[in-house]
């Protein structure tokens, strides 16, 4: 174990007793946890920690963002691409409340993030002191755990717990609120003890063999088995175990938006994406399979559509690490509680080697239908107007599926996730559960710090970009080579699509105007270009990718294009439509 | 599935903020808490919540799982009324002269199992405990005699089939807990004590 630690980690773990300030203990704890990058923004109540940081600059890289929402989204992007825990510093009051959206996002998408917020002096708590907010109560529903520290002697132990809780089991965000007196106070410190057990906390349920056997029996007897998987496969680092499972069983598998990239998108058994704008086959055939095997996914309503019309014919096997997910939305015939890294190999061992050619053919047939009606016109349009899909096609051609793609929220997100090719895990970074516009730019910054060797492309709408574009300042200052690809349809596209389809084209406040994005980027010393002709597309994307450093490319796309297929809200998955004429 | 009264017993660490964390699990789902009591338990350092709600079994089961998911929660049980013994305490303030004058009141109080906890010249405070209908009945009884004030406590309950928490806690302390701790409700028959 010790041999896997880096030098500063080892130093921080050694046990010589010293008098240290709470602030310094915070930094020692971070180093001991292997943290290298912090995203943050200073302020009055966290000044002692920033003061201590001044002396730790060589061991901890601090990225000064332009808004605390940017800090937490960056930490999320960092965590999602690296599998490590993201770390955030923010001050009390407005600094802390600016984290709220990101915390909610990390909570619903199970992203490990530890946020350290400064708080007013303990004796001022509850007095409406300057920049005092009740951070603990504000963040309680949107954190896996939170805790307020008022005494420096608690800091080491509390941070150890924070990292353990954030990373283990089903991961999630943790807020540690530290009063200013505790940051200043000096206490004896004799090394950092990582936490690996909390008596009231069970990160993983015990694996019950009898359920694995039952699950295997169901799979072996199935004629039309269908696997649907989510981010649990990625969070559990069970990509290989998952591949072995579907490959041995010959099982067709579809991903949720959060599960995307856990297997290569071109895998022969990968039949596409589930959900409201997912692929035709996976949605339609959910209601034709006889055994539905859900792995590390939570049956979100965007995946299931109307629950009373969801997979009613199927026996359901549900593998999940979180017992509260079993039966929450869809009743499981066989629940397989546990970490899928452990349960999948056990299951693989018991299933028979099989292929289901007629069943797989059904997916092929559906794919063909979707190709003709949706995919071909989207990727290779015949009109002069550019589509979002063809931009993603060109991106695929140039990156060969090796880029990590960070998407914002809206039509471009659905299009990117529908068409992007991904060869390796942790390549799809998107705000799935919360659908947070403004996520992509800061998350891409964090992702680049989390995986400096990877190409990171942020695909963003003209609306969402304007929500967090201040983070261009962070790019300017710290120079992560983030490629920014704005797909500009001059509309809040996804909302406009709904208004067109479900509100008789009453376009209410969706025509959003934009500044000259290229000029804005230029103001931040970031190079860029805008194109509106197909002839320029390939060269422009190539230039963006080849450019040494960050680059912004704005592509003007069709204003009123729609994303299809679609499972309209309130309908069943089998009622998926391929075009506006069917809505 | 029809709604009925369930008593939820939650064993927790004693930590500030946990009450809010648990309370919002109900309010978020628009579930009214009919009664909520927090107290210590037979185990030092382990806290115990007793919560009464009127809901379907399915909702209560899911809720208990969400509660148990909270880091500081050790265990959450839910039970119907016939699986528990429960009591509520009620206090009644009545003018002393009324009682002194009317012997009948004295008798009524005794019949209802009430006892005086404070007797002053101006008023007397009676206490009784029992089920809701019992403590309610005494209100009606006392109203004609000028009931000045009434208050009732939250429900406290003990699960008939429970062996307490001492043994369980030992399991929780272990790194590799036994099946007791990580009980799987799907395994075998549901016992009398429903647990997660
Ligand atoms: C913070 C936030 N506010 C509002 C929404 C609702 N919303 C979802 S998609 C969308 C439109 C996004 O427009 P744009 O960024 O231009 O992307 P497009 O859909 O055009 O690709 C809106 C407003 C949201 N998801 N997040």
PDB file of C-alpha atoms in Angstrom, chain A residues 107 136-137 139-147 161 164-165 170 196-202 204-206 208 210-211 322-329 331-333 335 337, chain B residues 12-13 15 17 20-21 24 28 44-46 58 61-62 65-66 68-74 169 171-179 181-188 196:
ATOM      1  CA  UNK A 107     -25.426  14.322  -5.907  1.00  0.00           C
ATOM      2  CA  UNK A 136     -25.106  22.783   6.388  1.00  0.00           C
ATOM      3  CA  UNK A 137     -28.868  23.071   6.194  1.00  0.00           C
ATOM      4  CA  UNK A 139     -26.730  21.623   1.423  1.00  0.00           C
ATOM      5  CA  UNK A 140     -28.237  18.757   3.406  1.00  0.00           C
ATOM      6  CA  UNK A 141     -30.607  17.486   0.688  1.00  0.00           C
ATOM      7  CA  UNK A 142     -27.919  17.729  -1.989  1.00  0.00           C
ATOM      8  CA  UNK A 143     -24.956  16.112  -0.297  1.00  0.00           C
ATOM      9  CA  UNK A 144     -24.109  12.557   0.559  1.00  0.00           C
ATOM     10  CA  UNK A 145     -22.730  13.911   3.814  1.00  0.00           C
ATOM     11  CA  UNK A 146     -21.936  17.282   5.338  1.00  0.00           C
ATOM     12  CA  UNK A 147     -20.364  18.437   8.566  1.00  0.00           C
ATOM     13  CA  UNK A 161     -14.289  10.657   6.696  1.00  0.00           C
ATOM     14  CA  UNK A 164     -13.962   8.024   2.399  1.00  0.00           C
ATOM     15  CA  UNK A 165     -17.651   8.841   2.122  1.00  0.00           C
ATOM     16  CA  UNK A 170     -22.164   5.013  -4.428  1.00  0.00           C
ATOM     17  CA  UNK A 196     -11.840   3.023   5.938  1.00  0.00           C
ATOM     18  CA  UNK A 197     -14.723   2.240   8.244  1.00  0.00           C
ATOM     19  CA  UNK A 198     -17.647   4.117   9.729  1.00  0.00           C
ATOM     20  CA  UNK A 199     -19.877   1.925  11.785  1.00  0.00           C
ATOM     21  CA  UNK A 200     -23.142   3.487  10.609  1.00  0.00           C
ATOM     22  CA  UNK A 201     -22.142   3.453   6.955  1.00  0.00           C
ATOM     23  CA  UNK A 202     -22.149   0.437   4.651  1.00  0.00           C
ATOM     24  CA  UNK A 204     -21.449  -1.954  -0.239  1.00  0.00           C
ATOM     25  CA  UNK A 205     -24.128  -4.459   0.561  1.00  0.00           C
ATOM     26  CA  UNK A 206     -23.042  -8.051   1.021  1.00  0.00           C
ATOM     27  CA  UNK A 208     -25.769 -12.876  -1.883  1.00  0.00           C
ATOM     28  CA  UNK A 210     -28.378 -17.207  -4.089  1.00  0.00           C
ATOM     29  CA  UNK A 211     -29.513 -14.179  -6.059  1.00  0.00           C
ATOM     30  CA  UNK A 322     -27.362   1.156  -3.602  1.00  0.00           C
ATOM     31  CA  UNK A 323     -30.118  -0.886  -1.950  1.00  0.00           C
ATOM     32  CA  UNK A 324     -32.419   2.119  -2.100  1.00  0.00           C
ATOM     33  CA  UNK A 325     -32.397   1.912  -5.902  1.00  0.00           C
ATOM     34  CA  UNK A 326     -33.732  -1.626  -5.989  1.00  0.00           C
ATOM     35  CA  UNK A 327     -37.507  -1.522  -6.519  1.00  0.00           C
ATOM     36  CA  UNK A 328     -37.504   2.292  -6.317  1.00  0.00           C
ATOM     37  CA  UNK A 329     -38.985   2.767  -9.772  1.00  0.00           C
ATOM     38  CA  UNK A 331     -39.803  -3.796  -9.394  1.00  0.00           C
ATOM     39  CA  UNK A 332     -36.986  -6.308  -9.598  1.00  0.00           C
ATOM     40  CA  UNK A 333     -37.728  -9.996 -10.082  1.00  0.00           C
ATOM     41  CA  UNK A 335     -32.331  -8.060  -7.008  1.00  0.00           C
ATOM     42  CA  UNK A 337     -27.299  -6.099  -4.358  1.00  0.00           C
TER      43      UNK A 337
ATOM     44  CA  UNK B  12     -28.626   6.710  14.547  1.00  0.00           C
ATOM     45  CA  UNK B  13     -25.408   8.253  15.656  1.00  0.00           C
ATOM     46  CA  UNK B  15     -25.099  14.061  15.535  1.00  0.00           C
ATOM     47  CA  UNK B  17     -28.064  18.096  11.844  1.00  0.00           C
ATOM     48  CA  UNK B  20     -33.015  17.886   9.649  1.00  0.00           C
ATOM     49  CA  UNK B  21     -31.555  15.266   7.317  1.00  0.00           C
ATOM     50  CA  UNK B  24     -36.488  16.377   4.885  1.00  0.00           C
ATOM     51  CA  UNK B  28     -39.510  16.247   0.182  1.00  0.00           C
ATOM     52  CA  UNK B  44     -24.903   4.725  24.930  1.00  0.00           C
ATOM     53  CA  UNK B  45     -24.088   6.942  21.952  1.00  0.00           C
ATOM     54  CA  UNK B  46     -26.872   5.477  19.850  1.00  0.00           C
ATOM     55  CA  UNK B  58     -44.568   0.441  -0.278  1.00  0.00           C
ATOM     56  CA  UNK B  61     -40.428   0.627   2.773  1.00  0.00           C
ATOM     57  CA  UNK B  62     -38.798   2.883   0.203  1.00  0.00           C
ATOM     58  CA  UNK B  65     -34.272   2.541   2.632  1.00  0.00           C
ATOM     59  CA  UNK B  66     -33.608   6.155   1.834  1.00  0.00           C
ATOM     60  CA  UNK B  68     -30.927   4.015   6.067  1.00  0.00           C
ATOM     61  CA  UNK B  69     -28.787   5.305   3.226  1.00  0.00           C
ATOM     62  CA  UNK B  70     -27.866   8.364   5.277  1.00  0.00           C
ATOM     63  CA  UNK B  71     -24.346   8.034   6.551  1.00  0.00           C
ATOM     64  CA  UNK B  72     -25.146   8.409  10.252  1.00  0.00           C
ATOM     65  CA  UNK B  73     -28.135   6.098  10.274  1.00  0.00           C
ATOM     66  CA  UNK B  74     -27.461   2.634  11.619  1.00  0.00           C
ATOM     67  CA  UNK B 169     -24.092  -2.602  17.320  1.00  0.00           C
ATOM     68  CA  UNK B 171     -21.809  -6.211  14.375  1.00  0.00           C
ATOM     69  CA  UNK B 172     -21.760  -2.685  13.067  1.00  0.00           C
ATOM     70  CA  UNK B 173     -18.393  -2.087  14.667  1.00  0.00           C
ATOM     71  CA  UNK B 174     -16.918  -4.873  12.561  1.00  0.00           C
ATOM     72  CA  UNK B 175     -15.336  -4.229   9.218  1.00  0.00           C
ATOM     73  CA  UNK B 176     -16.961  -7.342   7.806  1.00  0.00           C
ATOM     74  CA  UNK B 177     -20.401  -7.388   9.305  1.00  0.00           C
ATOM     75  CA  UNK B 178     -22.605 -10.408   9.653  1.00  0.00           C
ATOM     76  CA  UNK B 179     -25.847 -10.902   7.813  1.00  0.00           C
ATOM     77  CA  UNK B 181     -26.474  -5.969   9.728  1.00  0.00           C
ATOM     78  CA  UNK B 182     -26.785  -6.146   6.028  1.00  0.00           C
ATOM     79  CA  UNK B 183     -30.016  -8.022   6.127  1.00  0.00           C
ATOM     80  CA  UNK B 184     -31.556  -8.538   2.791  1.00  0.00           C
ATOM     81  CA  UNK B 185     -35.271  -8.332   3.008  1.00  0.00           C
ATOM     82  CA  UNK B 186     -35.620 -10.633   0.049  1.00  0.00           C
ATOM     83  CA  UNK B 187     -33.992 -13.458   1.859  1.00  0.00           C
ATOM     84  CA  UNK B 188     -36.481 -15.950   3.188  1.00  0.00           C
ATOM     85  CA  UNK B 196     -34.050  -3.307   5.791  1.00  0.00           C
TER      86      UNK B 196
END
